[in-house]
Short mmCIF file of C-alpha atoms and ligand atoms in Angstrom, two decimals:
data_model
loop_
_atom_site.label_atom_id
_atom_site.label_comp_id
_atom_site.label_asym_id
_atom_site.label_seq_id
_atom_site.Cartn_x
_atom_site.Cartn_y
_atom_site.Cartn_z
CA UNK A 1 -10.34 12.93 -34.26
CA UNK A 2 -11.34 11.28 -31.00
CA UNK A 3 -11.09 13.43 -27.87
CA UNK A 4 -9.17 12.60 -24.74
CA UNK A 5 -10.68 12.21 -21.27
CA UNK A 6 -9.48 15.63 -20.15
CA UNK A 7 -9.05 14.45 -16.56
CA UNK A 8 -5.90 12.64 -17.68
CA UNK A 9 -4.46 15.94 -18.86
CA UNK A 10 -4.81 17.31 -15.35
CA UNK A 11 -2.31 14.81 -13.94
CA UNK A 12 0.67 16.88 -12.97
CA UNK A 13 3.60 14.84 -14.15
CA UNK A 14 4.73 11.27 -14.36
CA UNK A 15 3.89 8.78 -11.68
CA UNK A 16 6.31 9.44 -8.77
CA UNK A 17 8.23 6.17 -9.00
CA UNK A 18 8.53 6.45 -12.78
CA UNK A 19 10.09 9.91 -12.32
CA UNK A 20 12.59 8.55 -9.83
CA UNK A 21 13.43 5.59 -12.07
CA UNK A 22 14.15 8.02 -14.93
CA UNK A 23 16.55 10.07 -12.78
CA UNK A 24 18.30 6.92 -11.53
CA UNK A 25 18.70 5.55 -15.07
CA UNK A 26 20.23 8.85 -16.20
CA UNK A 27 22.65 8.75 -13.26
CA UNK A 28 23.63 5.15 -14.03
CA UNK A 29 24.20 5.93 -17.70
CA UNK A 30 26.43 8.86 -16.76
CA UNK A 31 28.26 6.86 -14.05
CA UNK A 32 28.49 3.28 -15.33
CA UNK A 33 31.11 2.35 -12.69
CA UNK A 34 29.11 3.47 -9.66
CA UNK A 35 27.09 0.80 -7.88
CA UNK A 36 23.76 2.37 -7.02
CA UNK A 37 21.92 1.14 -3.92
CA UNK A 38 18.17 1.63 -3.91
CA UNK A 39 16.26 2.44 -0.75
CA UNK A 40 13.67 4.02 -3.04
CA UNK A 41 10.61 2.15 -4.32
CA UNK A 42 9.29 -0.37 -1.82
CA UNK A 43 10.22 -3.41 -3.87
CA UNK A 44 11.31 -6.57 -2.11
CA UNK A 45 14.73 -8.12 -2.80
CA UNK A 46 14.53 -11.56 -1.18
CA UNK A 47 13.44 -14.36 -3.54
CA UNK A 48 10.13 -16.16 -3.17
CA UNK A 49 10.12 -18.64 -0.29
CA UNK A 50 10.69 -22.34 -1.18
CA UNK A 51 7.14 -23.33 -0.15
CA UNK A 52 5.79 -20.86 -2.71
CA UNK A 53 8.16 -22.06 -5.44
CA UNK A 54 7.15 -25.67 -4.80
CA UNK A 55 3.45 -24.78 -5.06
CA UNK A 56 4.12 -22.89 -8.30
CA UNK A 57 5.92 -25.89 -9.86
CA UNK A 58 3.09 -28.21 -8.89
CA UNK A 59 0.44 -25.85 -10.27
CA UNK A 60 2.37 -25.41 -13.53
CA UNK A 61 2.48 -29.20 -13.95
CA UNK A 62 -1.27 -29.36 -13.36
CA UNK A 63 -1.82 -26.83 -16.11
CA UNK A 64 0.02 -29.16 -18.54
CA UNK A 65 -2.15 -32.14 -17.60
CA UNK A 66 -5.41 -32.46 -19.52
CA UNK A 67 -7.21 -33.88 -16.48
CA UNK A 68 -6.13 -31.08 -14.14
CA UNK A 69 -5.91 -28.08 -16.49
CA UNK A 70 -7.95 -25.01 -15.48
CA UNK A 71 -9.23 -22.33 -17.84
CA UNK A 72 -11.05 -19.22 -16.63
CA UNK A 73 -11.27 -19.24 -12.88
CA UNK A 74 -13.79 -17.51 -10.66
CA UNK A 75 -13.40 -13.73 -11.01
CA UNK A 76 -13.50 -13.45 -7.21
CA UNK A 77 -10.72 -15.99 -6.63
CA UNK A 78 -10.63 -19.73 -5.95
CA UNK A 79 -12.33 -21.03 -2.81
CA UNK A 80 -9.11 -22.73 -1.67
CA UNK A 81 -7.42 -19.32 -1.31
CA UNK A 82 -10.38 -17.33 0.01
CA UNK A 83 -10.89 -19.98 2.71
CA UNK A 84 -7.32 -19.78 4.05
CA UNK A 85 -7.37 -15.97 3.94
CA UNK A 86 -10.59 -16.00 5.96
CA UNK A 87 -9.13 -18.43 8.45
CA UNK A 88 -5.55 -17.24 8.92
CA UNK A 89 -5.71 -13.50 8.26
CA UNK A 90 -9.03 -12.84 10.01
CA UNK A 91 -10.52 -15.63 12.14
CA UNK A 92 -7.34 -15.88 14.21
CA UNK A 93 -7.76 -12.19 15.03
CA UNK A 94 -11.37 -12.64 16.07
CA UNK A 95 -12.80 -11.27 12.79
CA UNK A 96 -15.56 -13.27 11.12
CA UNK A 97 -15.84 -12.91 7.35
CA UNK A 98 -17.60 -14.99 4.72
CA UNK A 99 -15.53 -16.17 1.73
CA UNK A 100 -17.70 -14.11 -0.64
CA UNK A 101 -16.61 -10.96 1.16
CA UNK A 102 -13.04 -11.58 -0.08
CA UNK A 103 -12.06 -10.72 -3.67
CA UNK A 104 -8.69 -12.05 -4.82
CA UNK A 105 -6.87 -9.98 -7.42
CA UNK A 106 -3.51 -9.34 -9.05
CA UNK A 107 -2.55 -6.42 -6.82
CA UNK A 108 -3.63 -3.96 -4.16
CA UNK A 109 -2.58 -1.04 -6.39
CA UNK A 110 -5.16 -1.84 -9.11
CA UNK A 111 -7.84 -2.57 -6.50
CA UNK A 112 -7.14 0.66 -4.62
CA UNK A 113 -7.08 2.56 -7.91
CA UNK A 114 -10.26 0.96 -9.26
CA UNK A 115 -12.48 0.90 -6.20
CA UNK A 116 -13.37 4.60 -6.47
CA UNK A 117 -15.40 3.77 -9.61
CA UNK A 118 -18.26 2.61 -7.39
CA UNK A 119 -18.80 6.07 -5.92
CA UNK A 120 -20.68 9.06 -7.36
CA UNK A 121 -18.61 11.38 -9.50
CA UNK A 122 -19.20 14.29 -7.13
CA UNK A 123 -18.08 12.36 -4.03
CA UNK A 124 -15.64 14.18 -1.80
CA UNK A 125 -12.39 12.32 -1.17
CA UNK A 126 -10.14 12.76 1.87
CA UNK A 127 -6.53 11.61 1.94
CA UNK A 128 -3.76 11.86 4.47
CA UNK A 129 -0.86 14.11 3.48
CA UNK A 130 1.76 12.76 2.71
CA UNK A 131 -0.03 10.01 0.79
CA UNK A 132 0.55 7.04 -1.53
CA UNK A 133 -0.06 8.82 -4.88
CA UNK A 134 -2.42 6.18 -6.31
CA UNK A 135 -5.31 7.30 -4.08
CA UNK A 136 -5.12 10.85 -5.40
CA UNK A 137 -4.25 10.18 -9.04
CA UNK A 138 -7.03 7.61 -9.54
CA UNK A 139 -9.54 10.20 -8.33
CA UNK A 140 -8.02 12.83 -10.61
CA UNK A 141 -8.50 10.44 -13.54
CA UNK A 142 -12.11 9.93 -12.44
CA UNK A 143 -12.78 13.68 -12.52
CA UNK A 144 -13.23 14.09 -8.78
CA UNK A 145 -10.28 16.34 -7.97
CA UNK A 146 -11.24 19.86 -9.06
CA UNK A 147 -8.31 22.09 -9.99
CA UNK A 148 -4.74 22.15 -8.74
CA UNK A 149 -3.47 25.14 -6.77
CA UNK A 150 -0.23 25.23 -4.80
CA UNK A 151 0.23 21.49 -5.38
CA UNK A 152 -3.16 20.55 -3.88
CA UNK A 153 -6.47 19.69 -5.58
CA UNK A 154 -9.38 21.97 -4.78
CA UNK A 155 -11.95 19.17 -4.24
CA UNK A 156 -9.70 16.81 -2.30
CA UNK A 157 -9.60 17.11 1.46
CA UNK A 158 -6.06 16.78 2.82
CA UNK A 159 -5.38 15.54 6.35
CA UNK A 160 -1.84 16.56 7.30
CA UNK A 161 0.22 13.91 9.09
CA UNK A 162 3.13 15.79 10.56
CA UNK A 163 5.37 15.46 13.58
CA UNK A 164 3.24 18.02 15.45
CA UNK A 165 0.27 15.62 15.43
CA UNK A 166 2.45 12.50 15.77
CA UNK A 167 1.52 11.67 12.17
CA UNK A 168 -2.06 10.92 13.27
CA UNK A 169 -4.59 12.75 11.06
CA UNK A 170 -7.23 14.99 12.62
CA UNK A 171 -10.83 14.58 11.49
CA UNK A 172 -11.58 16.70 8.41
CA UNK A 173 -13.20 20.10 8.67
CA UNK A 174 -15.32 19.23 5.60
CA UNK A 175 -17.24 15.93 5.63
CA UNK A 176 -15.85 13.59 2.94
CA UNK A 177 -17.65 10.63 1.36
CA UNK A 178 -14.54 8.46 1.01
CA UNK A 179 -11.49 8.47 3.28
CA UNK A 180 -8.27 6.71 2.31
CA UNK A 181 -6.27 5.49 5.29
CA UNK A 182 -3.10 3.39 4.99
CA UNK A 183 -1.74 1.84 8.19
CA UNK A 184 1.04 0.95 8.82
CA UNK A 185 1.53 4.04 6.76
CA UNK A 186 3.17 4.44 3.43
CA UNK A 187 5.23 6.67 3.35
CA UNK A 188 5.77 7.70 7.00
CA UNK A 189 6.02 4.17 8.45
CA UNK A 190 3.87 5.27 11.41
CA UNK A 191 0.81 3.47 12.81
CA UNK A 192 -2.61 4.23 14.28
CA UNK A 193 -3.30 2.98 17.78
CA UNK A 194 -6.43 0.92 18.35
CA UNK A 195 -8.09 3.93 20.00
CA UNK A 196 -7.23 6.22 17.06
CA UNK A 197 -8.55 3.72 14.51
CA UNK A 198 -11.68 3.27 16.60
CA UNK A 199 -12.10 7.05 16.46
CA UNK A 200 -12.00 6.93 12.67
CA UNK A 201 -14.52 4.11 12.50
CA UNK A 202 -16.84 6.04 14.80
CA UNK A 203 -16.35 9.18 12.70
CA UNK A 204 -17.23 7.27 9.50
CA UNK A 205 -20.32 5.74 11.11
CA UNK A 206 -21.48 9.11 12.43
CA UNK A 207 -20.86 11.00 9.20
CA UNK A 208 -21.86 8.30 6.71
CA UNK A 209 -18.41 7.97 5.07
CA UNK A 210 -16.61 4.92 3.68
CA UNK A 211 -13.04 4.23 4.80
CA UNK A 212 -10.81 2.69 2.12
CA UNK A 213 -8.29 1.02 4.40
CA UNK A 214 -4.99 -0.08 2.90
CA UNK A 215 -3.28 -2.54 5.24
CA UNK A 216 -0.68 -3.85 2.79
CA UNK A 217 2.05 -3.54 5.44
CA UNK A 218 0.29 -5.16 8.42
CA UNK A 219 2.76 -8.08 8.49
CA UNK A 220 5.46 -5.65 9.63
CA UNK A 221 3.69 -4.69 12.87
CA UNK A 222 5.89 -5.59 15.84
CA UNK A 223 4.13 -3.82 18.72
CA UNK A 224 1.28 -5.47 20.60
CA UNK A 225 -2.18 -3.95 20.32
CA UNK A 226 -1.64 -2.16 17.01
CA UNK A 227 -4.60 -3.35 14.88
CA UNK A 228 -3.68 -5.44 11.83
CA UNK A 229 -7.13 -5.12 10.30
CA UNK A 230 -9.73 -2.38 10.53
CA UNK A 231 -12.32 -5.11 11.19
CA UNK A 232 -10.76 -5.62 14.62
CA UNK A 233 -12.75 -2.47 15.45
CA UNK A 234 -16.45 -3.06 16.18
CA UNK A 235 -18.75 -1.67 13.53
CA UNK A 236 -16.03 -1.29 10.86
CA UNK A 237 -17.75 -3.87 8.65
CA UNK A 238 -20.48 -1.30 7.99
CA UNK A 239 -18.11 1.47 6.92
CA UNK A 240 -14.82 0.03 5.63
CA UNK A 241 -13.24 -1.78 2.71
CA UNK A 242 -9.81 -3.32 3.34
CA UNK A 243 -6.99 -3.88 0.84
CA UNK A 244 -4.29 -6.47 1.48
CA UNK A 245 -1.37 -7.70 -0.58
CA UNK A 246 1.05 -10.62 -0.78
CA UNK A 247 3.67 -8.29 -2.31
CA UNK A 248 5.52 -7.13 0.77
CA UNK A 249 4.40 -9.99 3.01
CA UNK A 250 5.54 -12.87 0.83
CA UNK A 251 7.67 -11.35 -1.93
CA UNK A 252 4.95 -11.28 -4.62
CA UNK A 253 5.79 -7.87 -6.17
CA UNK A 254 6.69 -9.65 -9.41
CA UNK A 255 4.21 -12.51 -9.09
CA UNK A 256 1.13 -10.38 -8.28
CA UNK A 257 -1.55 -11.42 -5.83
CA UNK A 258 -3.66 -9.41 -3.40
CA UNK A 259 -7.19 -9.28 -2.09
CA UNK A 260 -9.87 -6.79 -1.13
CA UNK A 261 -12.43 -7.32 1.61
CA UNK A 262 -15.86 -5.81 0.95
CA UNK A 263 -18.23 -6.77 3.78
CA UNK A 264 -21.84 -7.43 2.89
CA UNK A 265 -22.92 -5.13 5.71
CA UNK A 266 -21.36 -2.15 3.90
CA UNK A 267 -24.00 -0.15 2.03
CA UNK A 268 -23.99 3.31 0.46
CA UNK A 269 -26.78 5.52 -0.77
CA UNK A 270 -28.34 4.70 -4.15
CA UNK A 271 -28.76 8.43 -4.75
CA UNK A 272 -32.52 8.19 -4.09
CA UNK A 273 -34.05 7.02 -0.87
CA UNK A 274 -32.49 3.57 -0.66
CA UNK A 275 -29.06 1.98 -0.35
CA UNK A 276 -26.89 -0.44 -2.34
CA UNK A 277 -24.39 -3.09 -1.34
CA UNK A 278 -20.77 -2.29 -2.26
CA UNK A 279 -20.04 -6.02 -2.14
CA UNK A 280 -22.62 -6.68 -4.88
CA UNK A 281 -21.35 -3.75 -6.97
CA UNK A 282 -17.67 -4.73 -6.66
CA UNK A 283 -18.60 -8.28 -7.62
CA UNK A 284 -20.45 -6.95 -10.67
CA UNK A 285 -17.50 -4.71 -11.57
CA UNK A 286 -14.95 -7.51 -11.25
CA UNK A 287 -17.06 -9.96 -13.30
CA UNK A 288 -17.23 -7.39 -16.10
CA UNK A 289 -13.67 -6.07 -16.10
CA UNK A 290 -11.51 -8.81 -14.58
CA UNK A 291 -10.95 -12.49 -15.30
CA UNK A 292 -9.28 -13.47 -12.07
CA UNK A 293 -5.76 -13.89 -10.77
CA UNK A 294 -3.95 -16.83 -12.47
CA UNK A 295 -4.54 -20.28 -10.95
CA UNK A 296 -0.83 -20.93 -10.46
CA UNK A 297 -0.41 -17.62 -8.61
CA UNK A 298 -3.35 -18.36 -6.33
CA UNK A 299 -1.83 -21.77 -5.52
CA UNK A 300 1.41 -19.94 -4.69
CA UNK A 301 -0.49 -17.56 -2.39
CA UNK A 302 -2.24 -20.52 -0.73
CA UNK A 303 1.20 -21.98 0.09
CA UNK A 304 2.02 -18.83 2.08
CA UNK A 305 -0.48 -20.05 4.70
CA UNK A 306 1.05 -23.55 5.06
CA UNK A 307 3.10 -24.16 8.18
CA UNK A 308 6.29 -24.12 6.14
CA UNK A 309 5.19 -21.04 4.17
CA UNK A 310 4.44 -19.15 7.37
CA UNK A 311 7.78 -19.97 8.92
CA UNK A 312 9.62 -18.98 5.73
CA UNK A 313 7.86 -15.64 5.29
CA UNK A 314 8.30 -14.81 8.96
CA UNK A 315 12.04 -15.30 8.50
CA UNK A 316 12.06 -12.99 5.48
CA UNK A 317 9.99 -10.29 7.21
CA UNK A 318 12.23 -10.48 10.29
CA UNK A 319 15.22 -9.79 8.02
CA UNK A 320 13.56 -6.66 6.62
CA UNK A 321 12.64 -5.60 10.15
CA UNK A 322 16.30 -5.90 11.17
CA UNK A 323 17.22 -3.64 8.24
CA UNK A 324 14.63 -1.11 9.43
CA UNK A 325 16.11 -1.16 12.93
CA UNK A 326 19.64 -0.73 11.54
CA UNK A 327 18.56 2.23 9.40
CA UNK A 328 16.61 3.88 12.21
CA UNK A 329 19.38 3.48 14.75
CA UNK A 330 22.16 4.62 12.44
CA UNK A 331 20.24 7.64 11.13
CA UNK A 332 19.38 8.73 14.70
CA UNK A 333 23.05 8.40 15.67
CA UNK A 334 23.92 10.63 12.71
CA UNK A 335 21.59 13.26 14.15
CA UNK A 336 18.61 12.86 11.84
CA UNK A 337 15.09 13.03 13.23
CA UNK A 338 13.68 9.63 12.27
CA UNK A 339 10.10 8.30 12.31
CA UNK A 340 8.49 4.99 11.37
CA UNK A 341 10.46 1.80 10.84
CA UNK A 342 9.18 0.06 14.01
CA UNK A 343 5.93 -1.39 12.64
CA UNK A 344 6.64 -0.77 8.97
CA UNK A 345 9.34 -1.26 6.35
CA UNK A 346 9.56 2.50 5.78
CA UNK A 347 11.73 5.05 7.58
CA UNK A 348 10.72 8.70 7.36
CA UNK A 349 13.81 10.84 7.68
CA UNK A 350 13.88 14.59 8.25
CA UNK A 351 16.36 16.13 5.79
CA UNK A 352 18.91 18.75 6.90
CA UNK A 353 17.51 22.28 7.18
CA UNK A 354 19.52 23.73 4.32
CA UNK A 355 17.89 21.53 1.68
CA UNK A 356 14.50 20.26 0.47
CA UNK A 357 13.45 16.69 -0.17
CA UNK A 358 14.25 16.62 -3.91
CA UNK A 359 17.52 18.45 -3.18
CA UNK A 360 18.46 15.79 -0.62
CA UNK A 361 17.40 13.06 -3.06
CA UNK A 362 19.76 14.54 -5.70
CA UNK A 363 22.58 14.88 -3.19
CA UNK A 364 22.22 11.27 -2.02
CA UNK A 365 22.16 10.01 -5.60
CA UNK A 366 24.98 12.15 -6.98
CA UNK A 367 27.35 12.02 -4.01
CA UNK A 368 26.58 8.64 -2.46
CA UNK A 369 24.95 6.58 -5.22
CA UNK A 370 21.95 6.07 -2.92
CA UNK A 371 18.31 6.20 -3.99
CA UNK A 372 15.59 7.36 -1.60
CA UNK A 373 12.08 8.68 -2.23
CA UNK A 374 11.62 12.45 -1.78
CA UNK A 375 8.85 13.19 0.70
CA UNK A 376 7.48 16.03 -1.44
CA UNK A 377 6.51 13.40 -4.03
CA UNK A 378 3.87 12.19 -1.54
CA UNK A 379 2.34 15.62 -0.91
CA UNK A 380 3.17 19.02 0.53
CA UNK A 381 3.38 17.74 4.11
CA UNK A 382 6.10 15.38 2.88
CA UNK A 383 8.38 18.30 2.07
CA UNK A 384 11.45 18.25 4.30
CA UNK A 385 11.52 14.44 4.49
CA UNK A 386 12.73 11.48 2.48
CA UNK A 387 11.55 7.90 2.72
CA UNK A 388 14.01 4.99 3.02
CA UNK A 389 12.91 1.39 2.60
CA UNK A 390 14.09 -1.61 4.56
CA UNK A 391 13.62 -3.98 1.61
CA UNK A 392 17.30 -4.12 0.62
CA UNK A 393 19.65 -6.96 1.48
CA UNK A 394 21.39 -6.65 4.88
CA UNK A 395 24.69 -6.04 3.05
CA UNK A 396 23.24 -3.24 0.93
CA UNK A 397 21.54 -1.72 3.96
CA UNK A 398 24.88 -1.68 5.82
CA UNK A 399 26.63 -0.22 2.80
CA UNK A 400 23.87 2.41 2.47
CA UNK A 401 24.38 3.38 6.12
CA UNK A 402 28.12 3.61 5.56
CA UNK A 403 27.61 5.90 2.53
CA UNK A 404 25.09 8.04 4.40
CA UNK A 405 27.52 8.41 7.29
CA UNK A 406 30.35 9.45 4.96
CA UNK A 407 28.10 12.00 3.29
CA UNK A 408 26.75 13.50 6.50
C1 MLT B 501 6.04 2.20 -2.70
O1 MLT B 501 7.25 2.23 -2.84
O2 MLT B 501 5.39 3.12 -2.21
C2 MLT B 501 5.33 0.97 -3.13
O3 MLT B 501 6.21 -0.02 -3.52
C3 MLT B 501 4.46 1.23 -4.24
C4 MLT B 501 3.49 0.13 -4.47
O4 MLT B 501 3.34 -0.79 -3.65
O5 MLT B 501 2.85 0.20 -5.49
#
């Protein structure tokens, strides 16, 4: 009999959002007449913008035309998309990248989960706590986590993000090799100031660490001078990889398109006396294990950068931002301590003292037909909180507020 990779057996339970989906399905089956409103998983609800749909139709027609049909595309993404990303996501912010530093893919989640493969097995990983579970679980699968004790892995360095430190992580006591940072943050919805991010870049340069920077929510930043990209900080190109996604920005959660920036200046030790380029290694990895995001999807992503595409997605994002403001304001009025939701589609809500985050989740579901995400699912520092998303329709968000008010 073949033997399992025992690291998979270490994983504690189901993936967080799968667990929640199971509980919600059970509730719906038991209460077929209740309309459940989800402020749980961060999935968008507005349809794809018309500019994207038009580009999809055109690309589909091309694929049915023998003279325009495309087979395998470049594993790194088509030049037409990498060029507009370079121009409109970076050059306009004063960041110079070359197209071959951008790798288009079918999602930030797979890229974030896969990127750790390039590092030595005994690398030390640091994560903020609470944290998007993919960063931790992918390193557990890779055998980098050590053992679990009191809900934390012995070889993972946790950086608490709590109200006492304004949800800004302190530098680790133990030097890590890889540091996962996600800003605007999932799940707390908080941000790092330019000075704080600069501090992290300086730390990584000083200590020889690589920052894996997830900026999937940058389009939701409303305040001036909050960095949208880590490369806005001088020297970051030598220490950081950046993950971006069209999912929350342009409604691509079901269509799938994202990209990862791996600067050529970023090198890590070869384990002897030299160094290797992460850009070259990621390129090698992608060519071996990935055949590229579909042509029609990349054409759809390209349309996001057209004048019409930009105006349409800005309208959609503004709608989600209004939901976030409604949720924040209403929850504060109800007496909850509320964080996030200003530069992010997530609201981090302190639950009442007499309950814990799963208890509050159950109460919201059972008594109000509302789905949230329990903070404890993101790590021990998430206990005592739940996360609400602003990705519902305005009507559902209002109804959710109404139900929350009746319950509380
Ligand atoms: C979330 O709810 O945290 C996100 O939707 C998960 C994801 O983007 O994979």
